[in-house]
Amino acid sequence: MEVRQKKDANTTFTDDVLLGCISDIFGAGSETVRTSIGWIMYAMAGFLDVQEKVQKEILEVVGPDRNPEYQDQKSLPFCHAVMLEVIRWRTVVPLNLLRYTLADTNVAGFDIPAGTIVMGNLWAVHHDPRHWKDPDNFKPERFLGPDGKSVVKSPHYMPFSVGKPCQFYRIDCKHFTLCLL
């Protein structure tokens, strides 16, 4: 409605784009959440040392006498790192949605004219040894700073999309972290 009121001729946000976003939320959104939660459970069952660290961090922050709360996430860096690593290690959306270039551009020495349809290979980025040490191994610590208490994201971390960012990335990350709790 706000877009209609502004009547901006340069906007790319239209009713069709809005309908596409809504469709993505109900379709792809629910599937990525379900699949990611499945991989989180797999990682917890398969990497008992990681499971123990998650349990320890939750007990230290939340304690045994109350349920976790949304605000607790900020104090659970290892849990957050586990979530980030699960999504990198088992990239749920291996190929990015189709995009098109708005202007002539150059990527890695390749000229790409405006209007070209492009698709990113997110799985390849998340498993490229030039960007990740031991990319096929599950290592949540790769997302922790030297102090072990801060979360550090790589510029090569692209969990759901490349190009225009996924609108719901922040929401999904918080829900995945909460699933560990």
mmCIF file with all atom_site columns, C-alpha atoms in Angstrom:
data_model
loop_
_atom_site.group_PDB
_atom_site.id
_atom_site.type_symbol
_atom_site.label_atom_id
_atom_site.label_alt_id
_atom_site.label_comp_id
_atom_site.label_asym_id
_atom_site.label_entity_id
_atom_site.label_seq_id
_atom_site.pdbx_PDB_ins_code
_atom_site.Cartn_x
_atom_site.Cartn_y
_atom_site.Cartn_z
_atom_site.occupancy
_atom_site.B_iso_or_equiv
_atom_site.pdbx_formal_charge
_atom_site.auth_seq_id
_atom_site.auth_comp_id
_atom_site.auth_asym_id
_atom_site.auth_atom_id
_atom_site.pdbx_PDB_model_num
ATOM 1   C CA . MET A 1 1   ? 0.000  0.000   0.000   1.00 0.00 ? 1   MET A CA 1
ATOM 2   C CA . GLU A 1 2   ? 2.838  2.353   0.880   1.00 0.00 ? 2   GLU A CA 1
ATOM 3   C CA . VAL A 1 3   ? 4.512  1.595   -2.462  1.00 0.00 ? 3   VAL A CA 1
ATOM 4   C CA . ARG A 1 4   ? 1.308  2.475   -4.310  1.00 0.00 ? 4   ARG A CA 1
ATOM 5   C CA . GLN A 1 5   ? 1.015  5.784   -2.451  1.00 0.00 ? 5   GLN A CA 1
ATOM 6   C CA . LYS A 1 6   ? 4.577  6.792   -3.334  1.00 0.00 ? 6   LYS A CA 1
ATOM 7   C CA . LYS A 1 7   ? 4.083  5.950   -7.022  1.00 0.00 ? 7   LYS A CA 1
ATOM 8   C CA . ASP A 1 8   ? 7.838  5.632   -7.506  1.00 0.00 ? 8   ASP A CA 1
ATOM 9   C CA . ALA A 1 9   ? 8.523  4.802   -11.148 1.00 0.00 ? 9   ALA A CA 1
ATOM 10  C CA . ASN A 1 10  ? 11.960 3.418   -10.229 1.00 0.00 ? 10  ASN A CA 1
ATOM 11  C CA . THR A 1 11  ? 10.726 0.826   -7.753  1.00 0.00 ? 11  THR A CA 1
ATOM 12  C CA . THR A 1 12  ? 11.015 -2.859  -8.555  1.00 0.00 ? 12  THR A CA 1
ATOM 13  C CA . PHE A 1 13  ? 8.546  -3.718  -5.790  1.00 0.00 ? 13  PHE A CA 1
ATOM 14  C CA . THR A 1 14  ? 5.184  -4.468  -7.391  1.00 0.00 ? 14  THR A CA 1
ATOM 15  C CA . ASP A 1 15  ? 2.053  -6.410  -6.480  1.00 0.00 ? 15  ASP A CA 1
ATOM 16  C CA . ASP A 1 16  ? 3.529  -9.409  -8.313  1.00 0.00 ? 16  ASP A CA 1
ATOM 17  C CA . VAL A 1 17  ? 6.731  -9.169  -6.252  1.00 0.00 ? 17  VAL A CA 1
ATOM 18  C CA . LEU A 1 18  ? 4.649  -9.000  -3.068  1.00 0.00 ? 18  LEU A CA 1
ATOM 19  C CA . LEU A 1 19  ? 2.703  -12.104 -4.088  1.00 0.00 ? 19  LEU A CA 1
ATOM 20  C CA . GLY A 1 20  ? 5.993  -13.857 -4.841  1.00 0.00 ? 20  GLY A CA 1
ATOM 21  C CA . CYS A 1 21  ? 7.330  -12.981 -1.370  1.00 0.00 ? 21  CYS A CA 1
ATOM 22  C CA . ILE A 1 22  ? 4.184  -14.322 0.273   1.00 0.00 ? 22  ILE A CA 1
ATOM 23  C CA . SER A 1 23  ? 4.453  -17.509 -1.768  1.00 0.00 ? 23  SER A CA 1
ATOM 24  C CA . ASP A 1 24  ? 8.113  -17.878 -0.733  1.00 0.00 ? 24  ASP A CA 1
ATOM 25  C CA . ILE A 1 25  ? 7.210  -17.522 2.935   1.00 0.00 ? 25  ILE A CA 1
ATOM 26  C CA . PHE A 1 26  ? 4.613  -20.275 2.832   1.00 0.00 ? 26  PHE A CA 1
ATOM 27  C CA . GLY A 1 27  ? 6.424  -22.555 0.406   1.00 0.00 ? 27  GLY A CA 1
ATOM 28  C CA . ALA A 1 28  ? 10.176 -22.336 0.571   1.00 0.00 ? 28  ALA A CA 1
ATOM 29  C CA . GLY A 1 29  ? 10.187 -20.729 4.011   1.00 0.00 ? 29  GLY A CA 1
ATOM 30  C CA . SER A 1 30  ? 8.502  -23.618 5.770   1.00 0.00 ? 30  SER A CA 1
ATOM 31  C CA . GLU A 1 31  ? 10.581 -26.212 3.921   1.00 0.00 ? 31  GLU A CA 1
ATOM 32  C CA . THR A 1 32  ? 13.920 -24.544 4.763   1.00 0.00 ? 32  THR A CA 1
ATOM 33  C CA . VAL A 1 33  ? 12.954 -24.305 8.429   1.00 0.00 ? 33  VAL A CA 1
ATOM 34  C CA . ARG A 1 34  ? 11.846 -27.955 8.571   1.00 0.00 ? 34  ARG A CA 1
ATOM 35  C CA . THR A 1 35  ? 14.947 -29.216 6.778   1.00 0.00 ? 35  THR A CA 1
ATOM 36  C CA . SER A 1 36  ? 17.314 -27.061 8.839   1.00 0.00 ? 36  SER A CA 1
ATOM 37  C CA . ILE A 1 37  ? 15.775 -28.254 12.103  1.00 0.00 ? 37  ILE A CA 1
ATOM 38  C CA . GLY A 1 38  ? 16.219 -31.829 10.873  1.00 0.00 ? 38  GLY A CA 1
ATOM 39  C CA . TRP A 1 39  ? 19.928 -31.191 10.236  1.00 0.00 ? 39  TRP A CA 1
ATOM 40  C CA . ILE A 1 40  ? 20.286 -29.542 13.657  1.00 0.00 ? 40  ILE A CA 1
ATOM 41  C CA . MET A 1 41  ? 18.871 -32.683 15.274  1.00 0.00 ? 41  MET A CA 1
ATOM 42  C CA . TYR A 1 42  ? 21.169 -34.847 13.130  1.00 0.00 ? 42  TYR A CA 1
ATOM 43  C CA . ALA A 1 43  ? 24.196 -32.797 14.197  1.00 0.00 ? 43  ALA A CA 1
ATOM 44  C CA . MET A 1 44  ? 23.241 -33.017 17.870  1.00 0.00 ? 44  MET A CA 1
ATOM 45  C CA . ALA A 1 45  ? 22.902 -36.804 17.604  1.00 0.00 ? 45  ALA A CA 1
ATOM 46  C CA . GLY A 1 46  ? 26.029 -37.261 15.492  1.00 0.00 ? 46  GLY A CA 1
ATOM 47  C CA . PHE A 1 47  ? 28.445 -34.935 17.276  1.00 0.00 ? 47  PHE A CA 1
ATOM 48  C CA . LEU A 1 48  ? 28.115 -35.688 20.972  1.00 0.00 ? 48  LEU A CA 1
ATOM 49  C CA . ASP A 1 49  ? 30.952 -33.318 21.889  1.00 0.00 ? 49  ASP A CA 1
ATOM 50  C CA . VAL A 1 50  ? 29.006 -30.469 20.276  1.00 0.00 ? 50  VAL A CA 1
ATOM 51  C CA . GLN A 1 51  ? 25.808 -31.601 22.002  1.00 0.00 ? 51  GLN A CA 1
ATOM 52  C CA . GLU A 1 52  ? 27.606 -31.511 25.372  1.00 0.00 ? 52  GLU A CA 1
ATOM 53  C CA . LYS A 1 53  ? 28.882 -27.959 24.728  1.00 0.00 ? 53  LYS A CA 1
ATOM 54  C CA . VAL A 1 54  ? 25.377 -26.834 23.737  1.00 0.00 ? 54  VAL A CA 1
ATOM 55  C CA . GLN A 1 55  ? 23.913 -28.395 26.894  1.00 0.00 ? 55  GLN A CA 1
ATOM 56  C CA . LYS A 1 56  ? 26.619 -26.832 29.064  1.00 0.00 ? 56  LYS A CA 1
ATOM 57  C CA . GLU A 1 57  ? 26.100 -23.362 27.590  1.00 0.00 ? 57  GLU A CA 1
ATOM 58  C CA . ILE A 1 58  ? 22.321 -23.592 28.009  1.00 0.00 ? 58  ILE A CA 1
ATOM 59  C CA . LEU A 1 59  ? 22.660 -24.734 31.634  1.00 0.00 ? 59  LEU A CA 1
ATOM 60  C CA . GLU A 1 60  ? 25.121 -21.923 32.394  1.00 0.00 ? 60  GLU A CA 1
ATOM 61  C CA . VAL A 1 61  ? 22.924 -19.230 30.841  1.00 0.00 ? 61  VAL A CA 1
ATOM 62  C CA . VAL A 1 62  ? 19.393 -20.500 31.443  1.00 0.00 ? 62  VAL A CA 1
ATOM 63  C CA . GLY A 1 63  ? 19.918 -22.815 34.389  1.00 0.00 ? 63  GLY A CA 1
ATOM 64  C CA . PRO A 1 64  ? 17.867 -25.886 35.268  1.00 0.00 ? 64  PRO A CA 1
ATOM 65  C CA . ASP A 1 65  ? 14.943 -24.083 36.936  1.00 0.00 ? 65  ASP A CA 1
ATOM 66  C CA . ARG A 1 66  ? 13.361 -22.096 34.109  1.00 0.00 ? 66  ARG A CA 1
ATOM 67  C CA . ASN A 1 67  ? 12.511 -22.378 30.447  1.00 0.00 ? 67  ASN A CA 1
ATOM 68  C CA . PRO A 1 68  ? 14.688 -20.582 27.898  1.00 0.00 ? 68  PRO A CA 1
ATOM 69  C CA . GLU A 1 69  ? 13.476 -17.180 26.782  1.00 0.00 ? 69  GLU A CA 1
ATOM 70  C CA . TYR A 1 70  ? 13.915 -15.313 23.529  1.00 0.00 ? 70  TYR A CA 1
ATOM 71  C CA . GLN A 1 71  ? 16.352 -12.862 25.140  1.00 0.00 ? 71  GLN A CA 1
ATOM 72  C CA . ASP A 1 72  ? 18.672 -15.720 26.149  1.00 0.00 ? 72  ASP A CA 1
ATOM 73  C CA . GLN A 1 73  ? 19.912 -16.050 22.560  1.00 0.00 ? 73  GLN A CA 1
ATOM 74  C CA . LYS A 1 74  ? 22.265 -13.093 22.968  1.00 0.00 ? 74  LYS A CA 1
ATOM 75  C CA . SER A 1 75  ? 24.099 -14.974 25.708  1.00 0.00 ? 75  SER A CA 1
ATOM 76  C CA . LEU A 1 76  ? 24.392 -18.262 23.798  1.00 0.00 ? 76  LEU A CA 1
ATOM 77  C CA . PRO A 1 77  ? 27.163 -17.727 21.227  1.00 0.00 ? 77  PRO A CA 1
ATOM 78  C CA . PHE A 1 78  ? 28.037 -21.410 20.869  1.00 0.00 ? 78  PHE A CA 1
ATOM 79  C CA . CYS A 1 79  ? 24.385 -22.312 20.201  1.00 0.00 ? 79  CYS A CA 1
ATOM 80  C CA . HIS A 1 80  ? 24.281 -19.577 17.558  1.00 0.00 ? 80  HIS A CA 1
ATOM 81  C CA . ALA A 1 81  ? 27.545 -20.836 16.036  1.00 0.00 ? 81  ALA A CA 1
ATOM 82  C CA . VAL A 1 82  ? 26.106 -24.371 15.864  1.00 0.00 ? 82  VAL A CA 1
ATOM 83  C CA . MET A 1 83  ? 23.081 -23.067 13.976  1.00 0.00 ? 83  MET A CA 1
ATOM 84  C CA . LEU A 1 84  ? 25.268 -21.113 11.532  1.00 0.00 ? 84  LEU A CA 1
ATOM 85  C CA . GLU A 1 85  ? 27.516 -24.128 10.955  1.00 0.00 ? 85  GLU A CA 1
ATOM 86  C CA . VAL A 1 86  ? 24.597 -26.503 10.385  1.00 0.00 ? 86  VAL A CA 1
ATOM 87  C CA . ILE A 1 87  ? 23.233 -24.195 7.705   1.00 0.00 ? 87  ILE A CA 1
ATOM 88  C CA . ARG A 1 88  ? 26.693 -23.848 6.091   1.00 0.00 ? 88  ARG A CA 1
ATOM 89  C CA . TRP A 1 89  ? 27.605 -27.533 6.378   1.00 0.00 ? 89  TRP A CA 1
ATOM 90  C CA . ARG A 1 90  ? 24.266 -28.791 5.035   1.00 0.00 ? 90  ARG A CA 1
ATOM 91  C CA . THR A 1 91  ? 23.223 -25.922 2.812   1.00 0.00 ? 91  THR A CA 1
ATOM 92  C CA . VAL A 1 92  ? 19.448 -26.224 2.588   1.00 0.00 ? 92  VAL A CA 1
ATOM 93  C CA . VAL A 1 93  ? 19.149 -24.054 -0.520  1.00 0.00 ? 93  VAL A CA 1
ATOM 94  C CA . PRO A 1 94  ? 22.070 -25.303 -2.650  1.00 0.00 ? 94  PRO A CA 1
ATOM 95  C CA . LEU A 1 95  ? 21.196 -23.201 -5.695  1.00 0.00 ? 95  LEU A CA 1
ATOM 96  C CA . ASN A 1 96  ? 20.072 -19.616 -5.324  1.00 0.00 ? 96  ASN A CA 1
ATOM 97  C CA . LEU A 1 97  ? 16.806 -18.423 -6.777  1.00 0.00 ? 97  LEU A CA 1
ATOM 98  C CA . LEU A 1 98  ? 17.098 -17.013 -10.268 1.00 0.00 ? 98  LEU A CA 1
ATOM 99  C CA . ARG A 1 99  ? 18.118 -13.358 -10.279 1.00 0.00 ? 99  ARG A CA 1
ATOM 100 C CA . TYR A 1 100 ? 18.853 -10.905 -13.006 1.00 0.00 ? 100 TYR A CA 1
ATOM 101 C CA . THR A 1 101 ? 21.420 -8.161  -13.162 1.00 0.00 ? 101 THR A CA 1
ATOM 102 C CA . LEU A 1 102 ? 20.144 -4.593  -13.003 1.00 0.00 ? 102 LEU A CA 1
ATOM 103 C CA . ALA A 1 103 ? 23.255 -3.162  -14.648 1.00 0.00 ? 103 ALA A CA 1
ATOM 104 C CA . ASP A 1 104 ? 26.334 -4.314  -16.531 1.00 0.00 ? 104 ASP A CA 1
ATOM 105 C CA . THR A 1 105 ? 28.697 -5.856  -14.002 1.00 0.00 ? 105 THR A CA 1
ATOM 106 C CA . ASN A 1 106 ? 31.869 -7.891  -13.722 1.00 0.00 ? 106 ASN A CA 1
ATOM 107 C CA . VAL A 1 107 ? 32.170 -10.935 -11.472 1.00 0.00 ? 107 VAL A CA 1
ATOM 108 C CA . ALA A 1 108 ? 35.497 -12.744 -11.137 1.00 0.00 ? 108 ALA A CA 1
ATOM 109 C CA . GLY A 1 109 ? 36.666 -11.336 -14.461 1.00 0.00 ? 109 GLY A CA 1
ATOM 110 C CA . PHE A 1 110 ? 33.480 -12.208 -16.354 1.00 0.00 ? 110 PHE A CA 1
ATOM 111 C CA . ASP A 1 111 ? 31.464 -9.405  -17.941 1.00 0.00 ? 111 ASP A CA 1
ATOM 112 C CA . ILE A 1 112 ? 27.759 -9.855  -17.274 1.00 0.00 ? 112 ILE A CA 1
ATOM 113 C CA . PRO A 1 113 ? 25.411 -7.562  -19.213 1.00 0.00 ? 113 PRO A CA 1
ATOM 114 C CA . ALA A 1 114 ? 22.361 -5.939  -17.610 1.00 0.00 ? 114 ALA A CA 1
ATOM 115 C CA . GLY A 1 115 ? 19.289 -8.169  -17.708 1.00 0.00 ? 115 GLY A CA 1
ATOM 116 C CA . THR A 1 116 ? 21.255 -11.434 -17.581 1.00 0.00 ? 116 THR A CA 1
ATOM 117 C CA . ILE A 1 117 ? 19.644 -14.195 -15.528 1.00 0.00 ? 117 ILE A CA 1
ATOM 118 C CA . VAL A 1 118 ? 22.084 -15.544 -12.935 1.00 0.00 ? 118 VAL A CA 1
ATOM 119 C CA . MET A 1 119 ? 21.988 -18.252 -10.277 1.00 0.00 ? 119 MET A CA 1
ATOM 120 C CA . GLY A 1 120 ? 24.445 -18.643 -7.420  1.00 0.00 ? 120 GLY A CA 1
ATOM 121 C CA . ASN A 1 121 ? 25.713 -22.039 -6.270  1.00 0.00 ? 121 ASN A CA 1
ATOM 122 C CA . LEU A 1 122 ? 25.509 -21.564 -2.501  1.00 0.00 ? 122 LEU A CA 1
ATOM 123 C CA . TRP A 1 123 ? 26.608 -25.122 -1.754  1.00 0.00 ? 123 TRP A CA 1
ATOM 124 C CA . ALA A 1 124 ? 29.849 -24.563 -3.698  1.00 0.00 ? 124 ALA A CA 1
ATOM 125 C CA . VAL A 1 125 ? 30.526 -21.316 -1.813  1.00 0.00 ? 125 VAL A CA 1
ATOM 126 C CA . HIS A 1 126 ? 29.928 -23.034 1.547   1.00 0.00 ? 126 HIS A CA 1
ATOM 127 C CA . HIS A 1 127 ? 32.262 -25.914 0.656   1.00 0.00 ? 127 HIS A CA 1
ATOM 128 C CA . ASP A 1 128 ? 35.057 -23.996 -1.061  1.00 0.00 ? 128 ASP A CA 1
ATOM 129 C CA . PRO A 1 129 ? 38.381 -24.746 0.674   1.00 0.00 ? 129 PRO A CA 1
ATOM 130 C CA . ARG A 1 130 ? 39.660 -21.310 -0.363  1.00 0.00 ? 130 ARG A CA 1
ATOM 131 C CA . HIS A 1 131 ? 37.137 -19.781 2.045   1.00 0.00 ? 131 HIS A CA 1
ATOM 132 C CA . TRP A 1 132 ? 36.625 -22.498 4.674   1.00 0.00 ? 132 TRP A CA 1
ATOM 133 C CA . LYS A 1 133 ? 39.212 -24.666 6.416   1.00 0.00 ? 133 LYS A CA 1
ATOM 134 C CA . ASP A 1 134 ? 38.080 -28.307 6.244   1.00 0.00 ? 134 ASP A CA 1
ATOM 135 C CA . PRO A 1 135 ? 34.758 -27.334 4.624   1.00 0.00 ? 135 PRO A CA 1
ATOM 136 C CA . ASP A 1 136 ? 33.268 -30.825 4.726   1.00 0.00 ? 136 ASP A CA 1
ATOM 137 C CA . ASN A 1 137 ? 33.773 -31.132 8.483   1.00 0.00 ? 137 ASN A CA 1
ATOM 138 C CA . PHE A 1 138 ? 31.271 -29.887 11.054  1.00 0.00 ? 138 PHE A CA 1
ATOM 139 C CA . LYS A 1 139 ? 33.058 -27.212 13.111  1.00 0.00 ? 139 LYS A CA 1
ATOM 140 C CA . PRO A 1 140 ? 30.804 -24.670 14.865  1.00 0.00 ? 140 PRO A CA 1
ATOM 141 C CA . GLU A 1 141 ? 33.897 -22.978 16.326  1.00 0.00 ? 141 GLU A CA 1
ATOM 142 C CA . ARG A 1 142 ? 34.632 -21.489 12.900  1.00 0.00 ? 142 ARG A CA 1
ATOM 143 C CA . PHE A 1 143 ? 31.870 -18.961 13.667  1.00 0.00 ? 143 PHE A CA 1
ATOM 144 C CA . LEU A 1 144 ? 33.292 -17.918 17.040  1.00 0.00 ? 144 LEU A CA 1
ATOM 145 C CA . GLY A 1 145 ? 35.757 -15.110 17.599  1.00 0.00 ? 145 GLY A CA 1
ATOM 146 C CA . PRO A 1 146 ? 39.112 -15.702 19.320  1.00 0.00 ? 146 PRO A CA 1
ATOM 147 C CA . ASP A 1 147 ? 37.462 -15.106 22.708  1.00 0.00 ? 147 ASP A CA 1
ATOM 148 C CA . GLY A 1 148 ? 34.972 -17.926 22.050  1.00 0.00 ? 148 GLY A CA 1
ATOM 149 C CA . LYS A 1 149 ? 32.173 -15.642 23.216  1.00 0.00 ? 149 LYS A CA 1
ATOM 150 C CA . SER A 1 150 ? 31.386 -13.639 20.097  1.00 0.00 ? 150 SER A CA 1
ATOM 151 C CA . VAL A 1 151 ? 29.829 -14.801 16.844  1.00 0.00 ? 151 VAL A CA 1
ATOM 152 C CA . VAL A 1 152 ? 31.789 -13.948 13.699  1.00 0.00 ? 152 VAL A CA 1
ATOM 153 C CA . LYS A 1 153 ? 30.267 -14.458 10.257  1.00 0.00 ? 153 LYS A CA 1
ATOM 154 C CA . SER A 1 154 ? 32.342 -14.945 7.146   1.00 0.00 ? 154 SER A CA 1
ATOM 155 C CA . PRO A 1 155 ? 31.593 -12.820 4.071   1.00 0.00 ? 155 PRO A CA 1
ATOM 156 C CA . HIS A 1 156 ? 31.333 -16.191 2.305   1.00 0.00 ? 156 HIS A CA 1
ATOM 157 C CA . TYR A 1 157 ? 28.382 -17.267 4.445   1.00 0.00 ? 157 TYR A CA 1
ATOM 158 C CA . MET A 1 158 ? 25.257 -17.137 2.264   1.00 0.00 ? 158 MET A CA 1
ATOM 159 C CA . PRO A 1 159 ? 22.663 -19.355 3.923   1.00 0.00 ? 159 PRO A CA 1
ATOM 160 C CA . PHE A 1 160 ? 19.559 -18.765 1.818   1.00 0.00 ? 160 PHE A CA 1
ATOM 161 C CA . SER A 1 161 ? 20.366 -16.344 -0.946  1.00 0.00 ? 161 SER A CA 1
ATOM 162 C CA . VAL A 1 162 ? 22.950 -14.328 -2.782  1.00 0.00 ? 162 VAL A CA 1
ATOM 163 C CA . GLY A 1 163 ? 22.214 -10.936 -4.243  1.00 0.00 ? 163 GLY A CA 1
ATOM 164 C CA . LYS A 1 164 ? 19.287 -9.161  -2.646  1.00 0.00 ? 164 LYS A CA 1
ATOM 165 C CA . PRO A 1 165 ? 19.215 -10.658 0.864   1.00 0.00 ? 165 PRO A CA 1
ATOM 166 C CA . CYS A 1 166 ? 16.531 -13.001 2.060   1.00 0.00 ? 166 CYS A CA 1
ATOM 167 C CA . GLN A 1 167 ? 13.960 -10.845 3.851   1.00 0.00 ? 167 GLN A CA 1
ATOM 168 C CA . PHE A 1 168 ? 13.412 -13.393 6.580   1.00 0.00 ? 168 PHE A CA 1
ATOM 169 C CA . TYR A 1 169 ? 17.023 -14.440 7.240   1.00 0.00 ? 169 TYR A CA 1
ATOM 170 C CA . ARG A 1 170 ? 17.221 -12.755 10.663  1.00 0.00 ? 170 ARG A CA 1
ATOM 171 C CA . ILE A 1 171 ? 13.919 -14.264 11.749  1.00 0.00 ? 171 ILE A CA 1
ATOM 172 C CA . ASP A 1 172 ? 14.872 -17.754 10.575  1.00 0.00 ? 172 ASP A CA 1
ATOM 173 C CA . CYS A 1 173 ? 18.268 -17.632 12.307  1.00 0.00 ? 173 CYS A CA 1
ATOM 174 C CA . LYS A 1 174 ? 16.635 -16.760 15.616  1.00 0.00 ? 174 LYS A CA 1
ATOM 175 C CA . HIS A 1 175 ? 14.125 -19.583 15.238  1.00 0.00 ? 175 HIS A CA 1
ATOM 176 C CA . PHE A 1 176 ? 16.865 -22.095 14.418  1.00 0.00 ? 176 PHE A CA 1
ATOM 177 C CA . THR A 1 177 ? 18.851 -21.023 17.475  1.00 0.00 ? 177 THR A CA 1
ATOM 178 C CA . LEU A 1 178 ? 15.734 -21.326 19.626  1.00 0.00 ? 178 LEU A CA 1
ATOM 179 C CA . CYS A 1 179 ? 15.212 -24.856 18.327  1.00 0.00 ? 179 CYS A CA 1
ATOM 180 C CA . LEU A 1 180 ? 18.438 -25.845 20.096  1.00 0.00 ? 180 LEU A CA 1
ATOM 181 C CA . LEU A 1 181 ? 16.938 -24.589 23.335  1.00 0.00 ? 181 LEU A CA 1
#
